[in-house]
Amino acid sequence: MKKEYDVVIVGAGPAGVGVATVLNQMGLTNYVIVEKNSVGSTFTRWPKEMRLLTPSFPGHGFGLLDLNAIVPETSPGFTFQSEHLSGEEYAEYLKAVAKHFQLPIELGIDVKEVRKTSSGYRLYTNKGGISCTYIVWAGGEFQYPNLQPFEGGELCLHNSKVHSWEDLKGDEFFIIGGYESGIDSAIHLSHLGKDVTVLAREETWTNYSPDPSISLSPFTCDRLAELNDSDQLVLRGNAEVMKVEKKEENYKIYLTNGEIIESSTQPILAAGFKNSLSLILEHFYWNEENQIELNEVDESTVSEGLFLVGPQVRHEPIIFCFIYKYRQRFAVVAKELCDRLGIEVSEELLEFYRSSNMYLDDLSCCGNECIC
């Protein structure tokens, strides 16, 4: 592995592999992807029963791109003949893309720290330092669970730590959190014949926003509707948890309204993720709503030359947290990097990305309604 590059991409998930493929096609050669585990490792950590929320469907004959594809003219749905892929299947898709484009990926590289230098950046890793002019941060979220959203959170079992819902022993479970991961956990446990209660701050299941970034996806709503007449699943809104304690073999769940719930099984924590940006917080400006501020080409407004791709990207009301959303920014970042490095990108290639719904270069005309 070299020690100096024009661009270092951190993370070999869909964001890292996707933006690297675009850079590859635009003619950049002196770059590398560093990944501490394996390609698509976030997805291999999913519970066995978990599936992609957005449907995969090949539509090439009509000029459409599979919602979960990261490269034009590919389709995870066609490859696996499945509309909602498992984590293992999607990881295999990512590996196939990386292999086909012969992407330069270095595995086993754990980035510990990033420092700004006079000529770019220095990444300090478990295998030594790496220097580069630009960084594209494409770290995922699933590997960084939020384990302490309240006192005693570490006593719970985070949903990301479950290999299979079949492994859990007991007949009754309480799930803390009512968004996608919480409802998904509840659905799987209910199908296994367990009695499940979801404790949530808000009634997310009654939020009918057209943007699945802030409401339950249609896939989840459909599965939830199948359990409407079931006595096994109870959804409780306005039930915010403030503390969990363990008393001998049982657990006590304290709600902000003063109620105390006892559980004989370990509560399931579905409170989301902190994401990989916790490793480089100082390189971004965080506004009053605790959201990252980026410029129009997804570059940090604090550390010039540091770009962000993936589910953490957002611009005002536009939330790019699904693959079919944030892939639209790959070519924006890649073209900006090529421009700064003096690599000419043909308009024909950019038009190819536009026609494939992978190049959203004008945010002024865009809003939730037109990308969701």
PDB file of C-alpha atoms in Angstrom, residues 23-315:
ATOM      1  CA  LEU A  23     -14.073   8.481  -9.876  1.00  0.00           C
ATOM      2  CA  ASN A  24     -12.766   5.441 -11.724  1.00  0.00           C
ATOM      3  CA  GLN A  25     -14.961   6.157 -14.742  1.00  0.00           C
ATOM      4  CA  MET A  26     -13.959   9.831 -14.706  1.00  0.00           C
ATOM      5  CA  GLY A  27     -10.303   8.885 -15.042  1.00  0.00           C
ATOM      6  CA  LEU A  28      -8.847   9.273 -11.539  1.00  0.00           C
ATOM      7  CA  THR A  29      -6.164   6.678 -10.809  1.00  0.00           C
ATOM      8  CA  ASN A  30      -4.253   7.809  -7.719  1.00  0.00           C
ATOM      9  CA  TYR A  31      -6.851   6.980  -5.075  1.00  0.00           C
ATOM     10  CA  VAL A  32      -7.606   4.246  -2.570  1.00  0.00           C
ATOM     11  CA  ILE A  33     -10.518   2.975  -0.477  1.00  0.00           C
ATOM     12  CA  VAL A  34      -9.619   2.079   3.110  1.00  0.00           C
ATOM     13  CA  GLU A  35     -11.922  -0.248   5.030  1.00  0.00           C
ATOM     14  CA  LYS A  36     -11.403  -1.684   8.499  1.00  0.00           C
ATOM     15  CA  ASN A  37     -13.450  -4.834   7.881  1.00  0.00           C
ATOM     16  CA  SER A  38     -14.660  -6.131   4.509  1.00  0.00           C
ATOM     17  CA  VAL A  39     -16.553  -4.734   1.547  1.00  0.00           C
ATOM     18  CA  GLY A  40     -20.164  -4.261   2.602  1.00  0.00           C
ATOM     19  CA  SER A  41     -19.414  -5.404   6.161  1.00  0.00           C
ATOM     20  CA  THR A  42     -22.207  -3.210   7.559  1.00  0.00           C
ATOM     21  CA  PHE A  43     -24.742  -5.383   5.751  1.00  0.00           C
ATOM     22  CA  THR A  44     -23.238  -8.686   6.843  1.00  0.00           C
ATOM     23  CA  ARG A  45     -23.861  -7.559  10.443  1.00  0.00           C
ATOM     24  CA  TRP A  46     -27.607  -7.247   9.917  1.00  0.00           C
ATOM     25  CA  PRO A  47     -29.919  -9.680  11.702  1.00  0.00           C
ATOM     26  CA  LYS A  48     -30.559 -12.638   9.417  1.00  0.00           C
ATOM     27  CA  GLU A  49     -34.195 -11.632   8.906  1.00  0.00           C
ATOM     28  CA  MET A  50     -33.528  -7.972   8.057  1.00  0.00           C
ATOM     29  CA  ARG A  51     -34.153  -6.754   4.493  1.00  0.00           C
ATOM     30  CA  LEU A  52     -33.566  -3.617   2.444  1.00  0.00           C
ATOM     31  CA  LEU A  53     -36.529  -1.289   2.868  1.00  0.00           C
ATOM     32  CA  THR A  54     -36.506   0.058  -0.687  1.00  0.00           C
ATOM     33  CA  PRO A  55     -37.546  -2.434  -3.369  1.00  0.00           C
ATOM     34  CA  SER A  56     -35.010  -3.646  -5.940  1.00  0.00           C
ATOM     35  CA  PHE A  57     -36.449  -3.998  -9.404  1.00  0.00           C
ATOM     36  CA  PRO A  58     -34.671  -4.028 -12.783  1.00  0.00           C
ATOM     37  CA  GLY A  59     -36.097  -1.394 -15.130  1.00  0.00           C
ATOM     38  CA  HIS A  60     -33.338  -0.952 -17.671  1.00  0.00           C
ATOM     39  CA  GLY A  61     -35.689  -1.403 -20.592  1.00  0.00           C
ATOM     40  CA  PHE A  62     -37.424   1.799 -19.532  1.00  0.00           C
ATOM     41  CA  GLY A  63     -34.262   3.704 -18.664  1.00  0.00           C
ATOM     42  CA  LEU A  64     -34.787   3.300 -14.942  1.00  0.00           C
ATOM     43  CA  LEU A  65     -32.212   2.374 -12.315  1.00  0.00           C
ATOM     44  CA  ASP A  66     -32.796  -0.161  -9.558  1.00  0.00           C
ATOM     45  CA  LEU A  67     -33.392   1.857  -6.374  1.00  0.00           C
ATOM     46  CA  ASN A  68     -30.599   0.010  -4.580  1.00  0.00           C
ATOM     47  CA  ALA A  69     -28.047   0.089  -7.402  1.00  0.00           C
ATOM     48  CA  ILE A  70     -24.925   2.187  -6.896  1.00  0.00           C
ATOM     49  CA  VAL A  71     -23.762   1.913 -10.494  1.00  0.00           C
ATOM     50  CA  PRO A  72     -25.790   2.439 -13.694  1.00  0.00           C
ATOM     51  CA  GLU A  73     -26.587  -0.697 -15.689  1.00  0.00           C
ATOM     52  CA  THR A  74     -26.530  -2.917 -12.606  1.00  0.00           C
ATOM     53  CA  SER A  75     -29.431  -4.292 -10.579  1.00  0.00           C
ATOM     54  CA  PRO A  76     -29.243  -6.066  -7.208  1.00  0.00           C
ATOM     55  CA  GLY A  77     -32.853  -7.140  -7.757  1.00  0.00           C
ATOM     56  CA  PHE A  78     -32.029  -8.835 -11.048  1.00  0.00           C
ATOM     57  CA  THR A  79     -28.832 -10.394  -9.710  1.00  0.00           C
ATOM     58  CA  PHE A  80     -30.548 -12.066  -6.759  1.00  0.00           C
ATOM     59  CA  GLN A  81     -34.092 -12.264  -8.142  1.00  0.00           C
ATOM     60  CA  SER A  82     -35.304 -10.625  -4.954  1.00  0.00           C
ATOM     61  CA  GLU A  83     -37.248  -7.429  -4.349  1.00  0.00           C
ATOM     62  CA  HIS A  84     -35.999  -6.893  -0.789  1.00  0.00           C
ATOM     63  CA  LEU A  85     -32.464  -8.211  -0.433  1.00  0.00           C
ATOM     64  CA  SER A  86     -30.898  -9.528   2.761  1.00  0.00           C
ATOM     65  CA  GLY A  87     -27.760  -7.930   4.129  1.00  0.00           C
ATOM     66  CA  GLU A  88     -25.616 -10.833   2.962  1.00  0.00           C
ATOM     67  CA  GLU A  89     -26.992 -10.556  -0.573  1.00  0.00           C
ATOM     68  CA  TYR A  90     -26.417  -6.817  -0.785  1.00  0.00           C
ATOM     69  CA  ALA A  91     -22.843  -7.212   0.461  1.00  0.00           C
ATOM     70  CA  GLU A  92     -22.253  -9.720  -2.350  1.00  0.00           C
ATOM     71  CA  TYR A  93     -23.572  -7.155  -4.841  1.00  0.00           C
ATOM     72  CA  LEU A  94     -21.118  -4.548  -3.538  1.00  0.00           C
ATOM     73  CA  LYS A  95     -18.237  -7.029  -3.764  1.00  0.00           C
ATOM     74  CA  ALA A  96     -19.190  -7.846  -7.352  1.00  0.00           C
ATOM     75  CA  VAL A  97     -19.163  -4.141  -8.304  1.00  0.00           C
ATOM     76  CA  ALA A  98     -15.778  -3.612  -6.618  1.00  0.00           C
ATOM     77  CA  LYS A  99     -14.317  -6.641  -8.377  1.00  0.00           C
ATOM     78  CA  HIS A 100     -15.709  -5.704 -11.798  1.00  0.00           C
ATOM     79  CA  PHE A 101     -14.235  -2.193 -11.669  1.00  0.00           C
ATOM     80  CA  GLN A 102     -11.025  -3.429 -10.008  1.00  0.00           C
ATOM     81  CA  LEU A 103     -11.313  -0.793  -7.310  1.00  0.00           C
ATOM     82  CA  PRO A 104      -8.189  -0.277  -5.187  1.00  0.00           C
ATOM     83  CA  ILE A 105      -9.415  -1.364  -1.755  1.00  0.00           C
ATOM     84  CA  GLU A 106      -7.189  -1.868   1.278  1.00  0.00           C
ATOM     85  CA  LEU A 107      -8.856  -3.960   3.995  1.00  0.00           C
ATOM     86  CA  GLY A 108      -7.983  -4.064   7.676  1.00  0.00           C
ATOM     87  CA  ILE A 109      -7.286  -0.315   7.796  1.00  0.00           C
ATOM     88  CA  ASP A 110      -8.862   1.305  10.852  1.00  0.00           C
ATOM     89  CA  VAL A 111      -8.726   5.102  10.745  1.00  0.00           C
ATOM     90  CA  LYS A 112      -8.064   6.446  14.240  1.00  0.00           C
ATOM     91  CA  GLU A 113      -7.581  10.144  13.556  1.00  0.00           C
ATOM     92  CA  VAL A 114      -7.598  12.687  10.726  1.00  0.00           C
ATOM     93  CA  ARG A 115      -5.430  15.813  10.790  1.00  0.00           C
ATOM     94  CA  LYS A 116      -5.301  18.752   8.403  1.00  0.00           C
ATOM     95  CA  THR A 117      -1.880  19.479   6.897  1.00  0.00           C
ATOM     96  CA  SER A 118      -0.489  22.246   4.712  1.00  0.00           C
ATOM     97  CA  SER A 119      -0.974  20.093   1.610  1.00  0.00           C
ATOM     98  CA  GLY A 120      -4.101  18.165   2.495  1.00  0.00           C
ATOM     99  CA  TYR A 121      -4.661  15.515   5.149  1.00  0.00           C
ATOM    100  CA  ARG A 122      -2.894  12.918   7.217  1.00  0.00           C
ATOM    101  CA  LEU A 123      -4.823   9.818   8.264  1.00  0.00           C
ATOM    102  CA  TYR A 124      -3.518   7.925  11.274  1.00  0.00           C
ATOM    103  CA  THR A 125      -4.446   4.261  11.133  1.00  0.00           C
ATOM    104  CA  ASN A 126      -3.671   0.962  12.836  1.00  0.00           C
ATOM    105  CA  LYS A 127      -1.189   0.312  10.005  1.00  0.00           C
ATOM    106  CA  GLY A 128       0.573   3.644   9.879  1.00  0.00           C
ATOM    107  CA  GLY A 129      -0.039   7.046   8.356  1.00  0.00           C
ATOM    108  CA  ILE A 130      -1.528   7.882   4.961  1.00  0.00           C
ATOM    109  CA  SER A 131      -1.250  11.292   3.298  1.00  0.00           C
ATOM    110  CA  CYS A 132      -3.645  12.656   0.712  1.00  0.00           C
ATOM    111  CA  THR A 133      -4.847  15.880  -0.843  1.00  0.00           C
ATOM    112  CA  TYR A 134      -8.556  15.086  -0.424  1.00  0.00           C
ATOM    113  CA  ILE A 135     -10.691  12.800   1.733  1.00  0.00           C
ATOM    114  CA  VAL A 136     -14.107  11.380   0.901  1.00  0.00           C
ATOM    115  CA  TRP A 137     -15.699  10.173   4.129  1.00  0.00           C
ATOM    116  CA  ALA A 138     -18.040   7.268   3.388  1.00  0.00           C
ATOM    117  CA  GLY A 139     -18.254   5.566   6.758  1.00  0.00           C
ATOM    118  CA  GLY A 140     -21.490   3.789   7.602  1.00  0.00           C
ATOM    119  CA  GLU A 141     -23.791   3.857  10.614  1.00  0.00           C
ATOM    120  CA  PHE A 142     -24.692   0.296  11.579  1.00  0.00           C
ATOM    121  CA  GLN A 143     -21.292  -0.336  13.166  1.00  0.00           C
ATOM    122  CA  TYR A 144     -21.771   2.596  15.558  1.00  0.00           C
ATOM    123  CA  PRO A 145     -24.913   1.844  17.590  1.00  0.00           C
ATOM    124  CA  ASN A 146     -26.212   4.386  20.085  1.00  0.00           C
ATOM    125  CA  LEU A 147     -25.888   2.305  23.237  1.00  0.00           C
ATOM    126  CA  GLN A 148     -26.603   4.968  25.826  1.00  0.00           C
ATOM    127  CA  PRO A 149     -29.496   7.213  24.776  1.00  0.00           C
ATOM    128  CA  PHE A 150     -30.604   7.200  28.426  1.00  0.00           C
ATOM    129  CA  GLU A 151     -29.362   5.973  31.801  1.00  0.00           C
ATOM    130  CA  GLY A 152     -28.974   2.200  31.796  1.00  0.00           C
ATOM    131  CA  GLY A 153     -29.070   1.924  28.008  1.00  0.00           C
ATOM    132  CA  GLU A 154     -26.069  -0.413  28.135  1.00  0.00           C
ATOM    133  CA  LEU A 155     -28.237  -2.967  29.963  1.00  0.00           C
ATOM    134  CA  CYS A 156     -30.410  -3.382  26.866  1.00  0.00           C
ATOM    135  CA  LEU A 157     -29.753  -5.457  23.774  1.00  0.00           C
ATOM    136  CA  HIS A 158     -29.237  -3.179  20.779  1.00  0.00           C
ATOM    137  CA  ASN A 159     -31.011  -4.488  17.696  1.00  0.00           C
ATOM    138  CA  SER A 160     -27.762  -4.318  15.705  1.00  0.00           C
ATOM    139  CA  LYS A 161     -26.235  -6.937  18.032  1.00  0.00           C
ATOM    140  CA  VAL A 162     -28.849  -9.565  17.142  1.00  0.00           C
ATOM    141  CA  HIS A 163     -27.644 -12.280  14.761  1.00  0.00           C
ATOM    142  CA  SER A 164     -31.122 -13.767  14.352  1.00  0.00           C
ATOM    143  CA  TRP A 165     -34.365 -13.047  16.180  1.00  0.00           C
ATOM    144  CA  GLU A 166     -34.766 -16.812  16.535  1.00  0.00           C
ATOM    145  CA  ASP A 167     -31.878 -16.776  19.018  1.00  0.00           C
ATOM    146  CA  LEU A 168     -33.767 -14.773  21.650  1.00  0.00           C
ATOM    147  CA  LYS A 169     -35.199 -16.797  24.522  1.00  0.00           C
ATOM    148  CA  GLY A 170     -38.434 -15.739  26.214  1.00  0.00           C
ATOM    149  CA  ASP A 171     -42.070 -15.111  25.369  1.00  0.00           C
ATOM    150  CA  GLU A 172     -42.472 -11.381  26.017  1.00  0.00           C
ATOM    151  CA  PHE A 173     -40.300  -8.490  24.837  1.00  0.00           C
ATOM    152  CA  PHE A 174     -40.235  -4.704  25.144  1.00  0.00           C
ATOM    153  CA  ILE A 175     -38.707  -2.722  22.299  1.00  0.00           C
ATOM    154  CA  ILE A 176     -37.504   0.826  22.952  1.00  0.00           C
ATOM    155  CA  GLY A 177     -37.818   2.933  19.813  1.00  0.00           C
ATOM    156  CA  GLY A 178     -40.562   3.211  17.215  1.00  0.00           C
ATOM    157  CA  TYR A 179     -38.771   3.980  13.978  1.00  0.00           C
ATOM    158  CA  GLU A 180     -37.681   1.524  11.283  1.00  0.00           C
ATOM    159  CA  SER A 181     -35.353  -0.646  13.352  1.00  0.00           C
ATOM    160  CA  GLY A 182     -37.770  -0.822  16.270  1.00  0.00           C
ATOM    161  CA  ILE A 183     -40.794  -1.739  14.179  1.00  0.00           C
ATOM    162  CA  ASP A 184     -38.757  -4.194  12.104  1.00  0.00           C
ATOM    163  CA  SER A 185     -37.623  -5.917  15.314  1.00  0.00           C
ATOM    164  CA  ALA A 186     -41.199  -6.049  16.586  1.00  0.00           C
ATOM    165  CA  ILE A 187     -42.502  -7.559  13.353  1.00  0.00           C
ATOM    166  CA  HIS A 188     -39.953 -10.379  13.350  1.00  0.00           C
ATOM    167  CA  LEU A 189     -40.499 -11.222  17.003  1.00  0.00           C
ATOM    168  CA  SER A 190     -44.279 -11.198  16.506  1.00  0.00           C
ATOM    169  CA  HIS A 191     -43.958 -13.634  13.626  1.00  0.00           C
ATOM    170  CA  LEU A 192     -42.071 -15.930  15.990  1.00  0.00           C
ATOM    171  CA  GLY A 193     -45.088 -15.974  18.305  1.00  0.00           C
ATOM    172  CA  LYS A 194     -43.670 -13.569  20.888  1.00  0.00           C
ATOM    173  CA  ASP A 195     -45.713 -10.959  22.741  1.00  0.00           C
ATOM    174  CA  VAL A 196     -44.159  -7.604  21.869  1.00  0.00           C
ATOM    175  CA  THR A 197     -44.677  -4.059  23.143  1.00  0.00           C
ATOM    176  CA  VAL A 198     -43.063  -1.098  21.379  1.00  0.00           C
ATOM    177  CA  LEU A 199     -42.306   1.907  23.578  1.00  0.00           C
ATOM    178  CA  ALA A 200     -41.838   5.096  21.541  1.00  0.00           C
ATOM    179  CA  ARG A 201     -41.637   8.808  22.173  1.00  0.00           C
ATOM    180  CA  GLU A 202     -43.858   9.489  19.138  1.00  0.00           C
ATOM    181  CA  GLU A 203     -46.464   7.484  17.253  1.00  0.00           C
ATOM    182  CA  THR A 204     -44.327   7.045  14.160  1.00  0.00           C
ATOM    183  CA  TRP A 205     -46.792   4.521  12.762  1.00  0.00           C
ATOM    184  CA  THR A 206     -49.353   7.347  12.323  1.00  0.00           C
ATOM    185  CA  ASN A 207     -46.915   9.721  10.576  1.00  0.00           C
ATOM    186  CA  TYR A 208     -48.032   9.899   6.960  1.00  0.00           C
ATOM    187  CA  SER A 209     -45.271  12.110   5.561  1.00  0.00           C
ATOM    188  CA  PRO A 210     -44.469  11.281   1.911  1.00  0.00           C
ATOM    189  CA  ASP A 211     -40.765  11.208   2.801  1.00  0.00           C
ATOM    190  CA  PRO A 212     -39.710   7.785   4.163  1.00  0.00           C
ATOM    191  CA  SER A 213     -36.675   9.508   5.666  1.00  0.00           C
ATOM    192  CA  ILE A 214     -38.911  10.807   8.464  1.00  0.00           C
ATOM    193  CA  SER A 215     -41.737   8.264   8.441  1.00  0.00           C
ATOM    194  CA  LEU A 216     -42.054   4.500   8.170  1.00  0.00           C
ATOM    195  CA  SER A 217     -41.375   3.054   4.734  1.00  0.00           C
ATOM    196  CA  PRO A 218     -44.209   1.468   2.717  1.00  0.00           C
ATOM    197  CA  PHE A 219     -42.474  -1.901   3.118  1.00  0.00           C
ATOM    198  CA  THR A 220     -42.646  -1.585   6.894  1.00  0.00           C
ATOM    199  CA  CYS A 221     -46.190  -0.209   6.856  1.00  0.00           C
ATOM    200  CA  ASP A 222     -47.382  -3.160   4.776  1.00  0.00           C
ATOM    201  CA  ARG A 223     -45.845  -5.678   7.163  1.00  0.00           C
ATOM    202  CA  LEU A 224     -47.204  -3.807  10.153  1.00  0.00           C
ATOM    203  CA  ALA A 225     -50.714  -3.799   8.657  1.00  0.00           C
ATOM    204  CA  GLU A 226     -50.613  -7.603   8.514  1.00  0.00           C
ATOM    205  CA  LEU A 227     -50.405  -7.591  12.325  1.00  0.00           C
ATOM    206  CA  ASN A 228     -53.271  -5.140  12.899  1.00  0.00           C
ATOM    207  CA  ASP A 229     -55.594  -7.813  14.250  1.00  0.00           C
ATOM    208  CA  SER A 230     -52.909  -9.537  16.284  1.00  0.00           C
ATOM    209  CA  ASP A 231     -52.958  -9.400  20.070  1.00  0.00           C
ATOM    210  CA  GLN A 232     -49.239 -10.146  20.128  1.00  0.00           C
ATOM    211  CA  LEU A 233     -48.092  -6.646  19.134  1.00  0.00           C
ATOM    212  CA  VAL A 234     -48.825  -3.492  21.141  1.00  0.00           C
ATOM    213  CA  LEU A 235     -47.661  -0.082  19.898  1.00  0.00           C
ATOM    214  CA  ARG A 236     -47.391   2.575  22.585  1.00  0.00           C
ATOM    215  CA  GLY A 237     -46.697   6.184  21.660  1.00  0.00           C
ATOM    216  CA  ASN A 238     -45.991   8.917  24.210  1.00  0.00           C
ATOM    217  CA  ALA A 239     -44.004   6.297  26.107  1.00  0.00           C
ATOM    218  CA  GLU A 240     -40.543   7.829  26.366  1.00  0.00           C
ATOM    219  CA  VAL A 241     -37.997   5.800  28.310  1.00  0.00           C
ATOM    220  CA  MET A 242     -35.767   7.686  30.750  1.00  0.00           C
ATOM    221  CA  LYS A 243     -33.970   4.844  32.520  1.00  0.00           C
ATOM    222  CA  VAL A 244     -33.493   1.071  32.632  1.00  0.00           C
ATOM    223  CA  GLU A 245     -32.379  -0.866  35.694  1.00  0.00           C
ATOM    224  CA  LYS A 246     -31.676  -4.534  36.294  1.00  0.00           C
ATOM    225  CA  LYS A 247     -33.051  -6.060  39.486  1.00  0.00           C
ATOM    226  CA  GLU A 248     -31.746  -9.607  39.949  1.00  0.00           C
ATOM    227  CA  GLU A 249     -33.028 -11.448  36.841  1.00  0.00           C
ATOM    228  CA  ASN A 250     -35.605  -8.842  35.787  1.00  0.00           C
ATOM    229  CA  TYR A 251     -35.432  -5.394  34.215  1.00  0.00           C
ATOM    230  CA  LYS A 252     -37.270  -2.213  35.171  1.00  0.00           C
ATOM    231  CA  ILE A 253     -38.097   0.293  32.446  1.00  0.00           C
ATOM    232  CA  TYR A 254     -38.841   3.809  33.715  1.00  0.00           C
ATOM    233  CA  LEU A 255     -40.966   6.104  31.550  1.00  0.00           C
ATOM    234  CA  THR A 256     -40.968   9.909  31.736  1.00  0.00           C
ATOM    235  CA  ASN A 257     -44.661   9.826  32.709  1.00  0.00           C
ATOM    236  CA  GLY A 258     -43.748   8.036  35.947  1.00  0.00           C
ATOM    237  CA  GLU A 259     -44.789   4.547  34.850  1.00  0.00           C
ATOM    238  CA  ILE A 260     -42.501   1.621  35.655  1.00  0.00           C
ATOM    239  CA  ILE A 261     -42.602  -1.498  33.474  1.00  0.00           C
ATOM    240  CA  GLU A 262     -41.074  -4.809  34.546  1.00  0.00           C
ATOM    241  CA  SER A 263     -39.647  -7.218  32.009  1.00  0.00           C
ATOM    242  CA  SER A 264     -38.322 -10.728  32.465  1.00  0.00           C
ATOM    243  CA  THR A 265     -36.360 -10.431  29.210  1.00  0.00           C
ATOM    244  CA  GLN A 266     -33.636  -7.993  28.210  1.00  0.00           C
ATOM    245  CA  PRO A 267     -35.230  -4.893  26.627  1.00  0.00           C
ATOM    246  CA  ILE A 268     -34.461  -4.422  22.934  1.00  0.00           C
ATOM    247  CA  LEU A 269     -32.846  -1.053  22.234  1.00  0.00           C
ATOM    248  CA  ALA A 270     -33.711   0.384  18.807  1.00  0.00           C
ATOM    249  CA  ALA A 271     -32.524   3.950  19.397  1.00  0.00           C
ATOM    250  CA  GLY A 272     -30.522   4.303  16.201  1.00  0.00           C
ATOM    251  CA  PHE A 273     -26.852   4.940  15.552  1.00  0.00           C
ATOM    252  CA  LYS A 274     -24.204   7.555  16.236  1.00  0.00           C
ATOM    253  CA  ASN A 275     -22.566   7.022  12.797  1.00  0.00           C
ATOM    254  CA  SER A 276     -18.884   7.126  11.925  1.00  0.00           C
ATOM    255  CA  LEU A 277     -18.642  10.917  11.981  1.00  0.00           C
ATOM    256  CA  SER A 278     -18.117  10.651  15.720  1.00  0.00           C
ATOM    257  CA  LEU A 279     -14.483   9.906  14.770  1.00  0.00           C
ATOM    258  CA  ILE A 280     -13.991  13.285  13.053  1.00  0.00           C
ATOM    259  CA  LEU A 281     -16.476  15.620  14.751  1.00  0.00           C
ATOM    260  CA  GLU A 282     -14.053  18.534  14.786  1.00  0.00           C
ATOM    261  CA  HIS A 283     -13.841  18.605  10.982  1.00  0.00           C
ATOM    262  CA  PHE A 284     -17.483  19.610  10.513  1.00  0.00           C
ATOM    263  CA  TYR A 285     -19.672  22.467  11.620  1.00  0.00           C
ATOM    264  CA  TRP A 286     -22.751  21.266  13.507  1.00  0.00           C
ATOM    265  CA  ASN A 287     -25.709  23.648  13.579  1.00  0.00           C
ATOM    266  CA  GLU A 288     -28.186  24.217  16.406  1.00  0.00           C
ATOM    267  CA  GLU A 289     -30.214  21.193  15.264  1.00  0.00           C
ATOM    268  CA  ASN A 290     -27.084  19.016  15.510  1.00  0.00           C
ATOM    269  CA  GLN A 291     -26.906  18.631  11.744  1.00  0.00           C
ATOM    270  CA  ILE A 292     -23.777  18.871   9.618  1.00  0.00           C
ATOM    271  CA  GLU A 293     -23.321  21.922   7.442  1.00  0.00           C
ATOM    272  CA  LEU A 294     -21.992  21.187   3.943  1.00  0.00           C
ATOM    273  CA  ASN A 295     -21.402  23.422   0.945  1.00  0.00           C
ATOM    274  CA  GLU A 296     -23.080  22.861  -2.424  1.00  0.00           C
ATOM    275  CA  VAL A 297     -20.606  20.107  -3.399  1.00  0.00           C
ATOM    276  CA  ASP A 298     -20.926  18.198  -0.103  1.00  0.00           C
ATOM    277  CA  GLU A 299     -17.656  19.519   1.296  1.00  0.00           C
ATOM    278  CA  SER A 300     -17.108  20.415   4.938  1.00  0.00           C
ATOM    279  CA  THR A 301     -17.435  24.125   5.654  1.00  0.00           C
ATOM    280  CA  VAL A 302     -14.747  23.760   8.342  1.00  0.00           C
ATOM    281  CA  SER A 303     -12.084  21.551   6.717  1.00  0.00           C
ATOM    282  CA  GLU A 304     -11.574  22.304   3.030  1.00  0.00           C
ATOM    283  CA  GLY A 305     -11.007  19.214   0.945  1.00  0.00           C
ATOM    284  CA  LEU A 306     -13.023  16.870   3.164  1.00  0.00           C
ATOM    285  CA  PHE A 307     -16.148  15.580   1.415  1.00  0.00           C
ATOM    286  CA  LEU A 308     -19.062  13.571   2.783  1.00  0.00           C
ATOM    287  CA  VAL A 309     -21.051  10.898   0.941  1.00  0.00           C
ATOM    288  CA  GLY A 310     -23.666   8.521   2.273  1.00  0.00           C
ATOM    289  CA  PRO A 311     -26.720   8.594   4.527  1.00  0.00           C
ATOM    290  CA  GLN A 312     -25.535  11.526   6.676  1.00  0.00           C
ATOM    291  CA  VAL A 313     -25.717  13.991   3.761  1.00  0.00           C
ATOM    292  CA  ARG A 314     -28.498  16.535   3.910  1.00  0.00           C
ATOM    293  CA  HIS A 315     -29.154  20.000   2.523  1.00  0.00           C
TER     294      HIS A 315
END
